[in-house]
Each structure stands twice: as structure tokens, then as C-alpha cells.
PDB file of C-alpha atoms in Angstrom:
ATOM      1  CA  MET T  30      98.000  91.463 124.115  1.00  0.00           C
ATOM      2  CA  GLU T  31      98.705  88.829 127.223  1.00  0.00           C
ATOM      3  CA  HIS T  32      96.775  86.145 126.531  1.00  0.00           C
ATOM      4  CA  LYS T  33      95.273  87.491 123.218  1.00  0.00           C
ATOM      5  CA  GLN T  34      95.542  84.967 120.928  1.00  0.00           C
ATOM      6  CA  VAL T  35      98.022  85.628 117.755  1.00  0.00           C
ATOM      7  CA  MET T  36      97.782  84.169 114.455  1.00  0.00           C
ATOM      8  CA  MET T  37     100.135  86.300 111.004  1.00  0.00           C
ATOM      9  CA  LEU T  38      98.637  85.455 107.517  1.00  0.00           C
ATOM     10  CA  ALA T  39     102.061  86.393 104.898  1.00  0.00           C
ATOM     11  CA  CYS T  40     103.192  86.236 102.022  1.00  0.00           C
ATOM     12  CA  SER T  41     106.154  83.908 100.768  1.00  0.00           C
ATOM     13  CA  ALA T  42     108.693  86.553 100.363  1.00  0.00           C
ATOM     14  CA  LEU T  43     108.774  88.037 103.933  1.00  0.00           C
ATOM     15  CA  ARG T  44     109.022  84.438 104.482  1.00  0.00           C
ATOM     16  CA  ARG T  45     113.398  84.303 105.554  1.00  0.00           C
ATOM     17  CA  GLU T  46     112.876  87.479 107.263  1.00  0.00           C
ATOM     18  CA  ILE T  47     109.579  86.811 109.375  1.00  0.00           C
ATOM     19  CA  THR T  48     111.705  83.836 110.271  1.00  0.00           C
ATOM     20  CA  LEU T  49     114.712  85.484 111.545  1.00  0.00           C
ATOM     21  CA  ILE T  50     112.656  88.625 113.908  1.00  0.00           C
ATOM     22  CA  MET T  51     110.586  85.488 115.464  1.00  0.00           C
ATOM     23  CA  GLU T  52     113.597  83.498 116.277  1.00  0.00           C
ATOM     24  CA  GLU T  53     114.947  86.591 117.855  1.00  0.00           C
ATOM     25  CA  GLU T  54     112.106  87.731 119.448  1.00  0.00           C
ATOM     26  CA  ASN T  55     111.299  84.162 120.665  1.00  0.00           C
ATOM     27  CA  LEU T  56     108.054  84.211 119.089  1.00  0.00           C
ATOM     28  CA  HIS T  57     105.491  81.522 118.888  1.00  0.00           C
ATOM     29  CA  TYR T  58     102.343  81.860 117.402  1.00  0.00           C
ATOM     30  CA  PRO T  59     101.404  80.144 114.141  1.00  0.00           C
ATOM     31  CA  VAL T  60     102.138  81.863 110.756  1.00  0.00           C
ATOM     32  CA  PHE T  61     100.767  80.527 107.104  1.00  0.00           C
ATOM     33  CA  TYR T  62     102.028  82.095 103.968  1.00  0.00           C
ATOM     34  CA  LEU T  63      99.622  82.946 100.738  1.00  0.00           C
ATOM     35  CA  PRO T  64     100.125  80.955  97.831  1.00  0.00           C
ATOM     36  CA  ASP T  65     102.686  82.529  95.663  1.00  0.00           C
ATOM     37  CA  GLU T  66     100.320  83.344  93.112  1.00  0.00           C
ATOM     38  CA  LEU T  67      98.646  85.372  94.975  1.00  0.00           C
ATOM     39  CA  HIS T  68     101.213  88.067  95.019  1.00  0.00           C
ATOM     40  CA  LEU T  69     101.268  89.633  91.236  1.00  0.00           C
ATOM     41  CA  THR T  70      97.296  89.955  90.981  1.00  0.00           C
ATOM     42  CA  PRO T  71      96.167  91.711  93.963  1.00  0.00           C
ATOM     43  CA  GLU T  72      92.334  90.682  92.616  1.00  0.00           C
ATOM     44  CA  LYS T  73      93.555  87.378  93.585  1.00  0.00           C
ATOM     45  CA  LEU T  74      94.599  88.838  96.975  1.00  0.00           C
ATOM     46  CA  ASN T  75      91.473  90.207  97.321  1.00  0.00           C
ATOM     47  CA  ALA T  76      89.074  87.083  96.995  1.00  0.00           C
ATOM     48  CA  TYR T  77      90.844  84.637  98.959  1.00  0.00           C
ATOM     49  CA  LEU T  78      91.733  86.660 101.795  1.00  0.00           C
ATOM     50  CA  CYS T  79      87.535  87.774 101.683  1.00  0.00           C
ATOM     51  CA  ASP T  80      87.603  83.977 101.556  1.00  0.00           C
ATOM     52  CA  PHE T  81      90.437  82.828 104.201  1.00  0.00           C
ATOM     53  CA  ILE T  82      89.064  85.410 106.953  1.00  0.00           C
ATOM     54  CA  PRO T  83      85.574  85.158 107.864  1.00  0.00           C
ATOM     55  CA  ARG T  84      86.400  81.514 108.164  1.00  0.00           C
ATOM     56  CA  LEU T  85      88.849  81.572 111.671  1.00  0.00           C
ATOM     57  CA  THR T  86      87.732  80.989 114.888  1.00  0.00           C
ATOM     58  CA  GLY T  87      89.492  81.623 117.854  1.00  0.00           C
ATOM     59  CA  VAL T  88      91.613  84.441 116.475  1.00  0.00           C
ATOM     60  CA  ASP T  89      91.704  87.426 118.401  1.00  0.00           C
ATOM     61  CA  TYR T  90      94.752  89.664 116.145  1.00  0.00           C
ATOM     62  CA  LEU T  91      95.168  88.429 113.082  1.00  0.00           C
ATOM     63  CA  LEU T  92      98.614  90.294 111.623  1.00  0.00           C
ATOM     64  CA  LEU T  93      99.114  91.308 107.519  1.00  0.00           C
ATOM     65  CA  PRO T  94     102.279  92.421 107.234  1.00  0.00           C
ATOM     66  CA  MET T  95     100.822  93.567 103.330  1.00  0.00           C
ATOM     67  CA  GLY T  96      99.972  96.886 103.105  1.00  0.00           C
ATOM     68  CA  ARG T  97      97.799  97.830 100.235  1.00  0.00           C
ATOM     69  CA  CYS T  98      99.214  95.246  98.016  1.00  0.00           C
ATOM     70  CA  GLY T  99      97.243  96.878  94.742  1.00  0.00           C
ATOM     71  CA  ASN T 100      94.431  96.877  96.667  1.00  0.00           C
ATOM     72  CA  GLY T 101      94.598  93.199  97.215  1.00  0.00           C
ATOM     73  CA  THR T 102      93.738  94.293 100.943  1.00  0.00           C
ATOM     74  CA  ALA T 103      92.018  96.977 100.807  1.00  0.00           C
ATOM     75  CA  GLY T 104      87.359  96.205 101.145  1.00  0.00           C
ATOM     76  CA  ILE T 105      88.613  92.505 102.921  1.00  0.00           C
ATOM     77  CA  PRO T 106      86.120  91.786 106.254  1.00  0.00           C
ATOM     78  CA  SER T 107      87.494  90.998 109.697  1.00  0.00           C
ATOM     79  CA  GLY T 108      85.703  88.821 111.133  1.00  0.00           C
ATOM     80  CA  GLU T 109      85.529  87.910 113.933  1.00  0.00           C
ATOM     81  CA  ALA T 110      89.615  88.815 114.395  1.00  0.00           C
ATOM     82  CA  THR T 111      91.020  92.514 115.003  1.00  0.00           C
ATOM     83  CA  ILE T 112      92.750  92.468 111.579  1.00  0.00           C
ATOM     84  CA  VAL T 113      96.051  94.695 111.474  1.00  0.00           C
ATOM     85  CA  LEU T 114      97.346  96.032 108.707  1.00  0.00           C
ATOM     86  CA  PRO T 115     100.963  97.976 108.148  1.00  0.00           C
ATOM     87  CA  LYS T 116      98.936 101.543 106.885  1.00  0.00           C
ATOM     88  CA  CYS T 117     102.092 100.753 103.130  1.00  0.00           C
ATOM     89  CA  GLU T 118     101.610 100.040 100.250  1.00  0.00           C
ATOM     90  CA  ASP T 119     103.443  96.826 100.507  1.00  0.00           C
ATOM     91  CA  CYS T 120     105.873  94.905 101.590  1.00  0.00           C
ATOM     92  CA  ILE T 121     108.916  97.338 100.728  1.00  0.00           C
ATOM     93  CA  SER T 122     107.966  99.530 102.900  1.00  0.00           C
ATOM     94  CA  LEU T 123     107.998  97.501 105.819  1.00  0.00           C
ATOM     95  CA  LEU T 124     111.254  95.851 104.497  1.00  0.00           C
ATOM     96  CA  LEU T 125     113.239  99.385 104.449  1.00  0.00           C
ATOM     97  CA  SER T 126     111.776 101.105 108.166  1.00  0.00           C
ATOM     98  CA  ARG T 127     113.122 102.025 111.016  1.00  0.00           C
ATOM     99  CA  GLU T 128     111.698 103.190 113.291  1.00  0.00           C
ATOM    100  CA  ASN T 129     108.452 104.174 112.071  1.00  0.00           C
ATOM    101  CA  LEU T 130     107.069 103.864 107.957  1.00  0.00           C
ATOM    102  CA  ALA T 131     107.100 108.178 107.811  1.00  0.00           C
ATOM    103  CA  SER T 132     110.674 108.175 107.612  1.00  0.00           C
ATOM    104  CA  VAL T 133     111.142 105.134 104.314  1.00  0.00           C
ATOM    105  CA  GLU T 134     112.954 106.905 101.155  1.00  0.00           C
ATOM    106  CA  ARG T 135     112.594 104.772  97.824  1.00  0.00           C
ATOM    107  CA  PRO T 136     115.171 104.811  95.538  1.00  0.00           C
ATOM    108  CA  LYS T 137     113.594 105.779  92.454  1.00  0.00           C
ATOM    109  CA  TYR T 138     113.135 103.157  89.192  1.00  0.00           C
ATOM    110  CA  SER T 139     114.317 100.870  90.987  1.00  0.00           C
ATOM    111  CA  TYR T 140     113.328  96.836  91.447  1.00  0.00           C
ATOM    112  CA  PHE T 141     113.364  95.589  94.417  1.00  0.00           C
ATOM    113  CA  PHE T 142     113.896  91.892  95.641  1.00  0.00           C
ATOM    114  CA  THR T 143     115.845  89.994  98.492  1.00  0.00           C
ATOM    115  CA  ASP T 144     116.867  86.621  98.170  1.00  0.00           C
ATOM    116  CA  SER T 145     112.975  85.351  99.454  1.00  0.00           C
ATOM    117  CA  TRP T 146     111.715  86.918  96.296  1.00  0.00           C
ATOM    118  CA  LEU T 147     114.222  85.509  94.168  1.00  0.00           C
ATOM    119  CA  ASP T 148     112.937  82.186  96.298  1.00  0.00           C
ATOM    120  CA  THR T 149     109.240  82.391  95.557  1.00  0.00           C
ATOM    121  CA  SER T 150     107.471  80.877  92.300  1.00  0.00           C
ATOM    122  CA  THR T 151     106.289  83.993  90.830  1.00  0.00           C
ATOM    123  CA  SER T 152     109.694  85.450  91.193  1.00  0.00           C
ATOM    124  CA  PHE T 153     111.684  87.482  88.013  1.00  0.00           C
ATOM    125  CA  LEU T 154     112.958  85.038  87.576  1.00  0.00           C
ATOM    126  CA  ARG T 155     110.314  82.680  87.084  1.00  0.00           C
ATOM    127  CA  GLU T 156     108.749  85.438  84.829  1.00  0.00           C
ATOM    128  CA  PHE T 157     111.493  85.062  82.163  1.00  0.00           C
ATOM    129  CA  GLU T 158     112.098  81.237  82.396  1.00  0.00           C
ATOM    130  CA  HIS T 159     107.654  81.279  81.111  1.00  0.00           C
ATOM    131  CA  SER T 160     108.221  84.039  78.932  1.00  0.00           C
ATOM    132  CA  LEU T 161     111.277  82.196  77.286  1.00  0.00           C
ATOM    133  CA  ASP T 162     109.242  79.048  77.501  1.00  0.00           C
ATOM    134  CA  LYS T 163     105.764  81.062  76.063  1.00  0.00           C
ATOM    135  CA  TYR T 164     107.242  82.997  72.670  1.00  0.00           C
ATOM    136  CA  GLY T 165     110.968  81.867  72.246  1.00  0.00           C
ATOM    137  CA  GLN T 166     114.098  82.977  73.222  1.00  0.00           C
ATOM    138  CA  SER T 167     114.485  86.456  70.782  1.00  0.00           C
ATOM    139  CA  ARG T 168     111.561  87.173  70.855  1.00  0.00           C
ATOM    140  CA  GLY T 169     110.560  85.900  74.831  1.00  0.00           C
ATOM    141  CA  GLU T 170     113.513  88.004  75.146  1.00  0.00           C
ATOM    142  CA  ARG T 171     111.989  91.342  73.659  1.00  0.00           C
ATOM    143  CA  VAL T 172     109.140  91.290  75.425  1.00  0.00           C
ATOM    144  CA  ILE T 173     111.070  91.036  78.844  1.00  0.00           C
ATOM    145  CA  ARG T 174     112.490  93.874  77.938  1.00  0.00           C
ATOM    146  CA  ALA T 175     109.713  95.907  77.121  1.00  0.00           C
ATOM    147  CA  MET T 176     108.627  95.108  80.657  1.00  0.00           C
ATOM    148  CA  TYR T 177     111.464  96.333  83.139  1.00  0.00           C
ATOM    149  CA  LYS T 178     112.387  99.762  80.354  1.00  0.00           C
ATOM    150  CA  ASN T 179     111.243 101.659  83.100  1.00  0.00           C
ATOM    151  CA  TYR T 180     114.251 100.475  85.228  1.00  0.00           C
ATOM    152  CA  LYS T 181     117.612 101.653  86.167  1.00  0.00           C
ATOM    153  CA  TYR T 182     118.428  99.140  88.520  1.00  0.00           C
ATOM    154  CA  PHE T 183     117.754  96.567  90.641  1.00  0.00           C
ATOM    155  CA  THR T 184     118.047  96.667  94.371  1.00  0.00           C
ATOM    156  CA  TYR T 185     118.917  93.892  96.668  1.00  0.00           C
ATOM    157  CA  ILE T 186     117.335  94.490 100.258  1.00  0.00           C
ATOM    158  CA  ASP T 187     120.664  93.302 102.959  1.00  0.00           C
ATOM    159  CA  THR T 188     117.994  91.038 105.263  1.00  0.00           C
ATOM    160  CA  GLY T 189     121.044  89.892 106.781  1.00  0.00           C
ATOM    161  CA  CYS T 190     118.776  86.386 105.473  1.00  0.00           C
ATOM    162  CA  GLY T 191     120.556  86.227 102.318  1.00  0.00           C
ATOM    163  CA  ASN T 192     123.806  87.041  99.995  1.00  0.00           C
ATOM    164  CA  PHE T 193     124.309  89.425  97.891  1.00  0.00           C
ATOM    165  CA  GLU T 194     127.287  88.038  95.797  1.00  0.00           C
ATOM    166  CA  THR T 195     124.982  85.013  95.285  1.00  0.00           C
ATOM    167  CA  ALA T 196     121.619  86.970  94.942  1.00  0.00           C
ATOM    168  CA  ALA T 197     123.284  89.259  92.116  1.00  0.00           C
ATOM    169  CA  ALA T 198     124.619  85.990  90.863  1.00  0.00           C
ATOM    170  CA  ARG T 199     121.498  84.356  89.645  1.00  0.00           C
ATOM    171  CA  VAL T 200     120.152  88.134  88.824  1.00  0.00           C
ATOM    172  CA  GLN T 201     122.947  88.874  87.258  1.00  0.00           C
ATOM    173  CA  PRO T 202     122.010  87.296  83.155  1.00  0.00           C
ATOM    174  CA  PHE T 203     119.104  88.562  83.766  1.00  0.00           C
ATOM    175  CA  THR T 204     119.678  92.188  84.227  1.00  0.00           C
ATOM    176  CA  LYS T 205     122.220  91.987  81.717  1.00  0.00           C
ATOM    177  CA  LEU T 206     119.360  91.775  79.061  1.00  0.00           C
ATOM    178  CA  ILE T 207     117.632  94.623  80.346  1.00  0.00           C
ATOM    179  CA  ASP T 208     120.450  96.669  80.770  1.00  0.00           C
ATOM    180  CA  VAL T 209     119.970  97.660  84.564  1.00  0.00           C
ATOM    181  CA  GLU T 210     123.231  97.913  86.862  1.00  0.00           C
ATOM    182  CA  ILE T 211     122.110  95.850  90.853  1.00  0.00           C
ATOM    183  CA  VAL T 212     122.915  97.543  93.277  1.00  0.00           C
ATOM    184  CA  THR T 213     122.213  96.837  97.177  1.00  0.00           C
ATOM    185  CA  LEU T 214     120.443  99.116 100.441  1.00  0.00           C
ATOM    186  CA  ALA T 215     120.331  97.972 103.438  1.00  0.00           C
ATOM    187  CA  ALA T 216     117.728  96.303 105.338  1.00  0.00           C
ATOM    188  CA  HIS T 217     115.688  97.864 108.653  1.00  0.00           C
ATOM    189  CA  PHE T 218     112.237  96.446 109.333  1.00  0.00           C
ATOM    190  CA  GLY T 219     111.329  98.971 112.764  1.00  0.00           C
ATOM    191  CA  VAL T 220     107.349  98.222 111.564  1.00  0.00           C
ATOM    192  CA  LEU T 221     107.857  94.420 110.760  1.00  0.00           C
ATOM    193  CA  ARG T 222     109.523  94.465 113.666  1.00  0.00           C
ATOM    194  CA  LYS T 223     107.774  96.336 115.772  1.00  0.00           C
ATOM    195  CA  MET T 224     104.635  94.623 114.006  1.00  0.00           C
ATOM    196  CA  LEU T 225     105.652  91.125 114.932  1.00  0.00           C
ATOM    197  CA  THR T 226     106.044  91.801 118.782  1.00  0.00           C
ATOM    198  CA  LEU T 227     102.664  93.498 118.774  1.00  0.00           C
ATOM    199  CA  ASN T 228     104.359  96.558 119.915  1.00  0.00           C
ATOM    200  CA  PHE T 229     101.276  98.868 118.305  1.00  0.00           C
ATOM    201  CA  ASN T 230      97.981 100.444 119.466  1.00  0.00           C
ATOM    202  CA  GLU T 231      95.278 101.496 117.687  1.00  0.00           C
ATOM    203  CA  SER T 232      96.476 105.199 117.916  1.00  0.00           C
ATOM    204  CA  ASP T 233      99.531 104.000 115.909  1.00  0.00           C
ATOM    205  CA  PRO T 234     100.353 105.748 112.767  1.00  0.00           C
ATOM    206  CA  ASP T 235     101.709 102.590 110.913  1.00  0.00           C
ATOM    207  CA  PHE T 236      99.188 100.990 111.523  1.00  0.00           C
ATOM    208  CA  LEU T 237      95.137 100.103 110.660  1.00  0.00           C
ATOM    209  CA  LEU T 238      93.830  98.053 113.108  1.00  0.00           C
ATOM    210  CA  VAL T 239      90.126  96.807 111.544  1.00  0.00           C
ATOM    211  CA  PRO T 240      87.758  95.162 114.734  1.00  0.00           C
ATOM    212  CA  PRO T 241      85.937  92.249 114.513  1.00  0.00           C
ATOM    213  CA  GLY T 242      82.786  92.242 112.256  1.00  0.00           C
ATOM    214  CA  GLN T 243      84.565  95.779 109.944  1.00  0.00           C
ATOM    215  CA  LYS T 244      85.766  96.339 106.587  1.00  0.00           C
ATOM    216  CA  ALA T 245      89.374  97.326 105.775  1.00  0.00           C
ATOM    217  CA  SER T 246      89.508 101.024 104.557  1.00  0.00           C
ATOM    218  CA  PHE T 247      92.831 102.750 104.388  1.00  0.00           C
ATOM    219  CA  ASP T 248      93.101 106.482 104.271  1.00  0.00           C
ATOM    220  CA  PRO T 249      94.645 107.597 101.062  1.00  0.00           C
ATOM    221  CA  VAL T 250      97.797 110.077 102.383  1.00  0.00           C
ATOM    222  CA  LEU T 251      99.047 106.989 104.281  1.00  0.00           C
ATOM    223  CA  ALA T 252      98.625 104.831 102.153  1.00  0.00           C
ATOM    224  CA  ALA T 253     100.315 105.534  99.714  1.00  0.00           C
ATOM    225  CA  ARG T 254     103.780 106.728 101.721  1.00  0.00           C
TER     226      ARG T 254
END
């Protein structure tokens, strides 16, 4: 892909990890981050991408390290660029991946978080604050318990871009309220690194490449990884 113009459009929940990889790999193409509020609303994410991407000119490859994201990336147009999407449900698989997405194992009953995610304006900590402001202390806590009742663990993905003890202290009041255990899991982000370094081709099973003038369509089996 020598002499090709590359650009990345990413979620700010991956900001620290993307910055780390780009520094380690000496990468210098432009990276833009989506508004935080799109992270939780696939319909708004889809509308944003459908409006943003066709406006791009002079870009050969547009990297979107997002996955399917609740169908937020399904059907998006490539415009003049070739879109590159990982064949996974969301960015959690990108952080947990070693050599490929097929090897990713996601623990059940877990809500995953990182330092980058805690820093966004739509993290569960902000959601908790909003709930208390809207409903008051007692009702707000009941709402939060109901929302997170199916989780047993809050799993901190250790990407090397933060500190587990600090992050755990930040979320401890929240996890104590909903009675879940805080655990940690090592990140590898092999597929994310492969994506950022452009180490893929059209036959790579980890990526969907959408040529110019077409729309993204996920294989339902691969997208479920």
C-alpha cells in the first residue's frame, strides 16, 4: 500500500491504544475520533458514517476499527475510498485478539472497560451520574441495578495504557452498588495492530474490505465472532 493515502476514523474508547500503537510503529497518517455520544446509539453512528464518508476525497483507505457495533456500520457507503472494517461485533474483540479474531474468547457475564472507555463522556460512570441527577439517589440506584442485573463481573482490559488499581478505585462505588466483582484481563490487540500497520489483504479473514462505490455487508457468521 505504498504511496496510498490512509485515514482512520475511530471511537475515542480506543484513543489511548491507537496512540500507543502508532507511536510504537512510527505511523503518521491522520486519525479522527467520533463524537462520544455515537458509541451507545448504533442508528446515530450509522447516520453519521453515511453522511461523513461520501464527503471524503483523496483517501485511498479508510480504516474503521469498530466492528459491526450493533449494525452501526452495516450498509455504510465507501464513497471514493476502500473501507477497512474488522469482522467482529465490537472493539472489545480487537483489544482481546492475539493473531486473529477467531481465537478471541470473551468471558461470559462480563462488562468490559478500559481507561480510555472510562474517560469518555458516555461511560457507565457518566451514566450513573446522569441517572442520579434525573431520578434522585434512591430511584437512580434502582434504575442502575436493573440495567446491570445480568452482569457478574466488570472486567478491566489491561492494554498497558493505564493502571488497574486506579481504574478499579474509580469504578468501585459503582460495582459495589450493583454487586459485581472487578477482575482484570490482559489485552493483546493483535488484529488492531495488524489493521493500523496495514498488514492485511483482500483475502484476510479478519477484515472486510469494501471497494469504492459499494456498501458494507457483513457475513453473519464472521460478524458474530
